[in-house]
Amino acid sequence: MSNTVSLNFRKSSNLIFISAGLIFFLQLVVPLISKNEVNPIYLVVINILLVGGVGFLVRQGYQWTKYFTLLLLVLYLIEVTAILTGHITDLTTKIASVSQLLLLTWATIILFFNLKKKVN
């Protein structure tokens, strides 16, 4: 059985899965290190499952999933803006949030634009 999923969808889903790993790091590990308040575990699980589910659907190669990544990008843009302008002073949280936003931005760009290297 041959796999006909585009390489762009695979690359994009890998970036989304890395972003889900950053959610785990940001929501569970960072608060334990910095002695901040830990979010309720069900919110963390829902967030990871949402992003992981979108990554799984993108991995399947459905064309309509690129709009889910665009929605995730808009939501994370709002979240990162709130984190950067808010009262959170933890630098690790800010760096992880911005890197998560960059990963989702690149995953969305890969899906919406056909980025192929030209071979001479």
PDB file of N, CA and C in Angstrom, residues 9-81:
ATOM      1  N   PHE A   9       2.439  18.065   3.912  1.00  0.00           N
ATOM      2  CA  PHE A   9       1.551  17.701   5.005  1.00  0.00           C
ATOM      3  C   PHE A   9       2.335  16.986   6.111  1.00  0.00           C
ATOM      4  N   ARG A  10       3.283  16.167   5.751  1.00  0.00           N
ATOM      5  CA  ARG A  10       4.103  15.485   6.760  1.00  0.00           C
ATOM      6  C   ARG A  10       4.960  16.470   7.536  1.00  0.00           C
ATOM      7  N   LYS A  11       5.601  17.388   6.812  1.00  0.00           N
ATOM      8  CA  LYS A  11       6.428  18.392   7.489  1.00  0.00           C
ATOM      9  C   LYS A  11       5.583  19.245   8.419  1.00  0.00           C
ATOM     10  N   SER A  12       4.426  19.656   7.947  1.00  0.00           N
ATOM     11  CA  SER A  12       3.550  20.490   8.748  1.00  0.00           C
ATOM     12  C   SER A  12       3.059  19.743   9.991  1.00  0.00           C
ATOM     13  N   SER A  13       2.701  18.489   9.849  1.00  0.00           N
ATOM     14  CA  SER A  13       2.231  17.727  11.009  1.00  0.00           C
ATOM     15  C   SER A  13       3.360  17.513  12.013  1.00  0.00           C
ATOM     16  N   ASN A  14       4.585  17.329  11.542  1.00  0.00           N
ATOM     17  CA  ASN A  14       5.713  17.212  12.465  1.00  0.00           C
ATOM     18  C   ASN A  14       5.887  18.485  13.283  1.00  0.00           C
ATOM     19  N   LEU A  15       5.748  19.634  12.641  1.00  0.00           N
ATOM     20  CA  LEU A  15       5.856  20.901  13.360  1.00  0.00           C
ATOM     21  C   LEU A  15       4.721  21.072  14.365  1.00  0.00           C
ATOM     22  N   ILE A  16       3.536  20.617  14.007  1.00  0.00           N
ATOM     23  CA  ILE A  16       2.402  20.702  14.924  1.00  0.00           C
ATOM     24  C   ILE A  16       2.608  19.773  16.118  1.00  0.00           C
ATOM     25  N   PHE A  17       3.151  18.582  15.886  1.00  0.00           N
ATOM     26  CA  PHE A  17       3.432  17.672  16.995  1.00  0.00           C
ATOM     27  C   PHE A  17       4.512  18.237  17.922  1.00  0.00           C
ATOM     28  N   ILE A  18       5.512  18.900  17.365  1.00  0.00           N
ATOM     29  CA  ILE A  18       6.528  19.562  18.186  1.00  0.00           C
ATOM     30  C   ILE A  18       5.875  20.662  19.019  1.00  0.00           C
ATOM     31  N   SER A  19       4.928  21.366  18.419  1.00  0.00           N
ATOM     32  CA  SER A  19       4.193  22.395  19.147  1.00  0.00           C
ATOM     33  C   SER A  19       3.389  21.787  20.301  1.00  0.00           C
ATOM     34  N   ALA A  20       2.818  20.612  20.093  1.00  0.00           N
ATOM     35  CA  ALA A  20       2.104  19.924  21.180  1.00  0.00           C
ATOM     36  C   ALA A  20       3.076  19.544  22.299  1.00  0.00           C
ATOM     37  N   GLY A  21       4.286  19.158  21.950  1.00  0.00           N
ATOM     38  CA  GLY A  21       5.302  18.888  22.963  1.00  0.00           C
ATOM     39  C   GLY A  21       5.668  20.140  23.746  1.00  0.00           C
ATOM     40  N   LEU A  22       5.703  21.266  23.073  1.00  0.00           N
ATOM     41  CA  LEU A  22       5.959  22.525  23.763  1.00  0.00           C
ATOM     42  C   LEU A  22       4.821  22.889  24.712  1.00  0.00           C
ATOM     43  N   ILE A  23       3.600  22.508  24.362  1.00  0.00           N
ATOM     44  CA  ILE A  23       2.472  22.728  25.271  1.00  0.00           C
ATOM     45  C   ILE A  23       2.705  21.949  26.559  1.00  0.00           C
ATOM     46  N   PHE A  24       3.132  20.703  26.412  1.00  0.00           N
ATOM     47  CA  PHE A  24       3.435  19.888  27.592  1.00  0.00           C
ATOM     48  C   PHE A  24       4.512  20.558  28.433  1.00  0.00           C
ATOM     49  N   PHE A  25       5.568  21.000  27.788  1.00  0.00           N
ATOM     50  CA  PHE A  25       6.668  21.665  28.486  1.00  0.00           C
ATOM     51  C   PHE A  25       6.192  22.949  29.151  1.00  0.00           C
ATOM     52  N   LEU A  26       5.430  23.726  28.425  1.00  0.00           N
ATOM     53  CA  LEU A  26       4.990  25.035  28.909  1.00  0.00           C
ATOM     54  C   LEU A  26       3.985  24.913  30.042  1.00  0.00           C
ATOM     55  N   GLN A  27       3.080  23.952  29.964  1.00  0.00           N
ATOM     56  CA  GLN A  27       2.005  23.859  30.940  1.00  0.00           C
ATOM     57  C   GLN A  27       2.340  23.028  32.181  1.00  0.00           C
ATOM     58  N   LEU A  28       3.241  22.049  32.053  1.00  0.00           N
ATOM     59  CA  LEU A  28       3.516  21.181  33.184  1.00  0.00           C
ATOM     60  C   LEU A  28       4.919  21.337  33.757  1.00  0.00           C
ATOM     61  N   VAL A  29       5.921  21.415  32.912  1.00  0.00           N
ATOM     62  CA  VAL A  29       7.298  21.433  33.392  1.00  0.00           C
ATOM     63  C   VAL A  29       7.706  22.812  33.902  1.00  0.00           C
ATOM     64  N   VAL A  30       7.413  23.851  33.150  1.00  0.00           N
ATOM     65  CA  VAL A  30       7.824  25.210  33.532  1.00  0.00           C
ATOM     66  C   VAL A  30       7.214  25.640  34.869  1.00  0.00           C
ATOM     67  N   PRO A  31       5.912  25.429  35.116  1.00  0.00           N
ATOM     68  CA  PRO A  31       5.387  25.823  36.425  1.00  0.00           C
ATOM     69  C   PRO A  31       6.021  25.056  37.588  1.00  0.00           C
ATOM     70  N   LEU A  32       6.422  23.814  37.359  1.00  0.00           N
ATOM     71  CA  LEU A  32       7.063  23.062  38.431  1.00  0.00           C
ATOM     72  C   LEU A  32       8.461  23.598  38.724  1.00  0.00           C
ATOM     73  N   ILE A  33       9.161  24.038  37.692  1.00  0.00           N
ATOM     74  CA  ILE A  33      10.511  24.576  37.876  1.00  0.00           C
ATOM     75  C   ILE A  33      10.454  25.952  38.520  1.00  0.00           C
ATOM     76  N   SER A  34       9.565  26.793  38.052  1.00  0.00           N
ATOM     77  CA  SER A  34       9.538  28.175  38.518  1.00  0.00           C
ATOM     78  C   SER A  34       8.589  28.394  39.697  1.00  0.00           C
ATOM     79  N   LYS A  35       8.009  27.338  40.219  1.00  0.00           N
ATOM     80  CA  LYS A  35       7.117  27.410  41.381  1.00  0.00           C
ATOM     81  C   LYS A  35       5.880  28.266  41.127  1.00  0.00           C
ATOM     82  N   ASN A  36       5.466  28.337  39.872  1.00  0.00           N
ATOM     83  CA  ASN A  36       4.231  29.042  39.531  1.00  0.00           C
ATOM     84  C   ASN A  36       3.042  28.107  39.721  1.00  0.00           C
ATOM     85  N   GLU A  37       1.860  28.669  39.602  1.00  0.00           N
ATOM     86  CA  GLU A  37       0.649  27.870  39.725  1.00  0.00           C
ATOM     87  C   GLU A  37       0.511  26.953  38.517  1.00  0.00           C
ATOM     88  N   VAL A  38       0.218  25.694  38.763  1.00  0.00           N
ATOM     89  CA  VAL A  38       0.048  24.711  37.694  1.00  0.00           C
ATOM     90  C   VAL A  38      -1.398  24.737  37.227  1.00  0.00           C
ATOM     91  N   ASN A  39      -1.599  24.728  35.912  1.00  0.00           N
ATOM     92  CA  ASN A  39      -2.952  24.688  35.359  1.00  0.00           C
ATOM     93  C   ASN A  39      -3.601  23.356  35.686  1.00  0.00           C
ATOM     94  N   PRO A  40      -4.928  23.315  35.759  1.00  0.00           N
ATOM     95  CA  PRO A  40      -5.608  22.034  35.979  1.00  0.00           C
ATOM     96  C   PRO A  40      -5.246  21.049  34.869  1.00  0.00           C
ATOM     97  N   ILE A  41      -5.065  19.813  35.247  1.00  0.00           N
ATOM     98  CA  ILE A  41      -4.574  18.795  34.310  1.00  0.00           C
ATOM     99  C   ILE A  41      -5.532  18.580  33.148  1.00  0.00           C
ATOM    100  N   TYR A  42      -6.837  18.727  33.376  1.00  0.00           N
ATOM    101  CA  TYR A  42      -7.778  18.502  32.276  1.00  0.00           C
ATOM    102  C   TYR A  42      -7.636  19.571  31.191  1.00  0.00           C
ATOM    103  N   LEU A  43      -7.291  20.807  31.558  1.00  0.00           N
ATOM    104  CA  LEU A  43      -7.068  21.846  30.542  1.00  0.00           C
ATOM    105  C   LEU A  43      -5.822  21.555  29.712  1.00  0.00           C
ATOM    106  N   VAL A  44      -4.793  21.052  30.377  1.00  0.00           N
ATOM    107  CA  VAL A  44      -3.558  20.702  29.675  1.00  0.00           C
ATOM    108  C   VAL A  44      -3.810  19.550  28.714  1.00  0.00           C
ATOM    109  N   VAL A  45      -4.536  18.539  29.174  1.00  0.00           N
ATOM    110  CA  VAL A  45      -4.826  17.370  28.328  1.00  0.00           C
ATOM    111  C   VAL A  45      -5.687  17.778  27.129  1.00  0.00           C
ATOM    112  N   ILE A  46      -6.693  18.614  27.349  1.00  0.00           N
ATOM    113  CA  ILE A  46      -7.547  19.072  26.245  1.00  0.00           C
ATOM    114  C   ILE A  46      -6.725  19.858  25.231  1.00  0.00           C
ATOM    115  N   ASN A  47      -5.839  20.714  25.716  1.00  0.00           N
ATOM    116  CA  ASN A  47      -5.003  21.518  24.818  1.00  0.00           C
ATOM    117  C   ASN A  47      -4.072  20.630  23.989  1.00  0.00           C
ATOM    118  N   ILE A  48      -3.428  19.665  24.639  1.00  0.00           N
ATOM    119  CA  ILE A  48      -2.530  18.762  23.921  1.00  0.00           C
ATOM    120  C   ILE A  48      -3.303  17.901  22.933  1.00  0.00           C
ATOM    121  N   LEU A  49      -4.479  17.398  23.331  1.00  0.00           N
ATOM    122  CA  LEU A  49      -5.281  16.575  22.424  1.00  0.00           C
ATOM    123  C   LEU A  49      -5.796  17.378  21.235  1.00  0.00           C
ATOM    124  N   LEU A  50      -6.146  18.635  21.460  1.00  0.00           N
ATOM    125  CA  LEU A  50      -6.620  19.482  20.362  1.00  0.00           C
ATOM    126  C   LEU A  50      -5.515  19.689  19.332  1.00  0.00           C
ATOM    127  N   VAL A  51      -4.357  20.100  19.794  1.00  0.00           N
ATOM    128  CA  VAL A  51      -3.252  20.346  18.863  1.00  0.00           C
ATOM    129  C   VAL A  51      -2.755  19.035  18.250  1.00  0.00           C
ATOM    130  N   GLY A  52      -2.667  17.980  19.055  1.00  0.00           N
ATOM    131  CA  GLY A  52      -2.273  16.680  18.521  1.00  0.00           C
ATOM    132  C   GLY A  52      -3.272  16.129  17.523  1.00  0.00           C
ATOM    133  N   GLY A  53      -4.568  16.368  17.765  1.00  0.00           N
ATOM    134  CA  GLY A  53      -5.603  15.924  16.824  1.00  0.00           C
ATOM    135  C   GLY A  53      -5.506  16.644  15.496  1.00  0.00           C
ATOM    136  N   VAL A  54      -5.242  17.940  15.545  1.00  0.00           N
ATOM    137  CA  VAL A  54      -5.051  18.690  14.297  1.00  0.00           C
ATOM    138  C   VAL A  54      -3.810  18.176  13.574  1.00  0.00           C
ATOM    139  N   GLY A  55      -2.749  17.896  14.321  1.00  0.00           N
ATOM    140  CA  GLY A  55      -1.540  17.332  13.712  1.00  0.00           C
ATOM    141  C   GLY A  55      -1.806  15.982  13.068  1.00  0.00           C
ATOM    142  N   PHE A  56      -2.612  15.155  13.730  1.00  0.00           N
ATOM    143  CA  PHE A  56      -2.958  13.849  13.168  1.00  0.00           C
ATOM    144  C   PHE A  56      -3.775  13.995  11.891  1.00  0.00           C
ATOM    145  N   LEU A  57      -4.746  14.905  11.894  1.00  0.00           N
ATOM    146  CA  LEU A  57      -5.562  15.113  10.693  1.00  0.00           C
ATOM    147  C   LEU A  57      -4.724  15.662   9.542  1.00  0.00           C
ATOM    148  N   VAL A  58      -3.787  16.550   9.860  1.00  0.00           N
ATOM    149  CA  VAL A  58      -2.899  17.064   8.813  1.00  0.00           C
ATOM    150  C   VAL A  58      -2.045  15.923   8.270  1.00  0.00           C
ATOM    151  N   ARG A  59      -1.580  15.035   9.147  1.00  0.00           N
ATOM    152  CA  ARG A  59      -0.763  13.893   8.720  1.00  0.00           C
ATOM    153  C   ARG A  59      -1.529  12.988   7.770  1.00  0.00           C
ATOM    154  N   GLN A  60      -2.865  12.933   7.901  1.00  0.00           N
ATOM    155  CA  GLN A  60      -3.679  12.112   7.017  1.00  0.00           C
ATOM    156  C   GLN A  60      -3.805  12.709   5.617  1.00  0.00           C
ATOM    157  N   GLY A  61      -3.494  14.000   5.467  1.00  0.00           N
ATOM    158  CA  GLY A  61      -3.469  14.615   4.146  1.00  0.00           C
ATOM    159  C   GLY A  61      -4.767  15.258   3.700  1.00  0.00           C
ATOM    160  N   TYR A  62      -5.672  15.507   4.625  1.00  0.00           N
ATOM    161  CA  TYR A  62      -6.920  16.167   4.253  1.00  0.00           C
ATOM    162  C   TYR A  62      -6.650  17.628   3.917  1.00  0.00           C
ATOM    163  N   GLN A  63      -7.174  18.083   2.790  1.00  0.00           N
ATOM    164  CA  GLN A  63      -6.938  19.455   2.346  1.00  0.00           C
ATOM    165  C   GLN A  63      -7.590  20.486   3.266  1.00  0.00           C
ATOM    166  N   TRP A  64      -8.723  20.168   3.850  1.00  0.00           N
ATOM    167  CA  TRP A  64      -9.452  21.123   4.672  1.00  0.00           C
ATOM    168  C   TRP A  64      -8.779  21.365   6.015  1.00  0.00           C
ATOM    169  N   THR A  65      -7.809  20.544   6.404  1.00  0.00           N
ATOM    170  CA  THR A  65      -7.164  20.713   7.710  1.00  0.00           C
ATOM    171  C   THR A  65      -6.259  21.938   7.762  1.00  0.00           C
ATOM    172  N   LYS A  66      -5.886  22.472   6.613  1.00  0.00           N
ATOM    173  CA  LYS A  66      -5.053  23.672   6.648  1.00  0.00           C
ATOM    174  C   LYS A  66      -5.802  24.850   7.257  1.00  0.00           C
ATOM    175  N   TYR A  67      -7.123  24.827   7.192  1.00  0.00           N
ATOM    176  CA  TYR A  67      -7.905  25.886   7.822  1.00  0.00           C
ATOM    177  C   TYR A  67      -7.924  25.743   9.347  1.00  0.00           C
ATOM    178  N   PHE A  68      -7.821  24.497   9.831  1.00  0.00           N
ATOM    179  CA  PHE A  68      -7.671  24.289  11.270  1.00  0.00           C
ATOM    180  C   PHE A  68      -6.334  24.841  11.761  1.00  0.00           C
ATOM    181  N   THR A  69      -5.299  24.639  10.970  1.00  0.00           N
ATOM    182  CA  THR A  69      -4.002  25.191  11.387  1.00  0.00           C
ATOM    183  C   THR A  69      -4.038  26.717  11.378  1.00  0.00           C
ATOM    184  N   LEU A  70      -4.775  27.293  10.432  1.00  0.00           N
ATOM    185  CA  LEU A  70      -4.921  28.744  10.415  1.00  0.00           C
ATOM    186  C   LEU A  70      -5.684  29.231  11.648  1.00  0.00           C
ATOM    187  N   LEU A  71      -6.715  28.493  12.054  1.00  0.00           N
ATOM    188  CA  LEU A  71      -7.450  28.829  13.264  1.00  0.00           C
ATOM    189  C   LEU A  71      -6.559  28.707  14.499  1.00  0.00           C
ATOM    190  N   LEU A  72      -5.773  27.629  14.576  1.00  0.00           N
ATOM    191  CA  LEU A  72      -4.825  27.484  15.688  1.00  0.00           C
ATOM    192  C   LEU A  72      -3.823  28.625  15.714  1.00  0.00           C
ATOM    193  N   LEU A  73      -3.356  29.029  14.559  1.00  0.00           N
ATOM    194  CA  LEU A  73      -2.399  30.125  14.472  1.00  0.00           C
ATOM    195  C   LEU A  73      -2.997  31.423  15.016  1.00  0.00           C
ATOM    196  N   VAL A  74      -4.230  31.709  14.653  1.00  0.00           N
ATOM    197  CA  VAL A  74      -4.887  32.921  15.149  1.00  0.00           C
ATOM    198  C   VAL A  74      -5.075  32.848  16.661  1.00  0.00           C
ATOM    199  N   LEU A  75      -5.496  31.691  17.178  1.00  0.00           N
ATOM    200  CA  LEU A  75      -5.682  31.539  18.623  1.00  0.00           C
ATOM    201  C   LEU A  75      -4.367  31.691  19.383  1.00  0.00           C
ATOM    202  N   TYR A  76      -3.301  31.100  18.865  1.00  0.00           N
ATOM    203  CA  TYR A  76      -2.014  31.217  19.540  1.00  0.00           C
ATOM    204  C   TYR A  76      -1.417  32.607  19.395  1.00  0.00           C
ATOM    205  N   LEU A  77      -1.738  33.293  18.325  1.00  0.00           N
ATOM    206  CA  LEU A  77      -1.300  34.680  18.184  1.00  0.00           C
ATOM    207  C   LEU A  77      -1.927  35.546  19.278  1.00  0.00           C
ATOM    208  N   ILE A  78      -3.198  35.311  19.547  1.00  0.00           N
ATOM    209  CA  ILE A  78      -3.875  36.035  20.628  1.00  0.00           C
ATOM    210  C   ILE A  78      -3.271  35.668  21.979  1.00  0.00           C
ATOM    211  N   GLU A  79      -3.008  34.380  22.183  1.00  0.00           N
ATOM    212  CA  GLU A  79      -2.441  33.929  23.458  1.00  0.00           C
ATOM    213  C   GLU A  79      -1.042  34.490  23.687  1.00  0.00           C
ATOM    214  N   VAL A  80      -0.203  34.450  22.665  1.00  0.00           N
ATOM    215  CA  VAL A  80       1.164  34.949  22.815  1.00  0.00           C
ATOM    216  C   VAL A  80       1.168  36.448  23.018  1.00  0.00           C
ATOM    217  N   THR A  81       0.274  37.158  22.361  1.00  0.00           N
ATOM    218  CA  THR A  81       0.170  38.596  22.581  1.00  0.00           C
ATOM    219  C   THR A  81      -0.198  38.885  24.033  1.00  0.00           C
TER     220      THR A  81
END
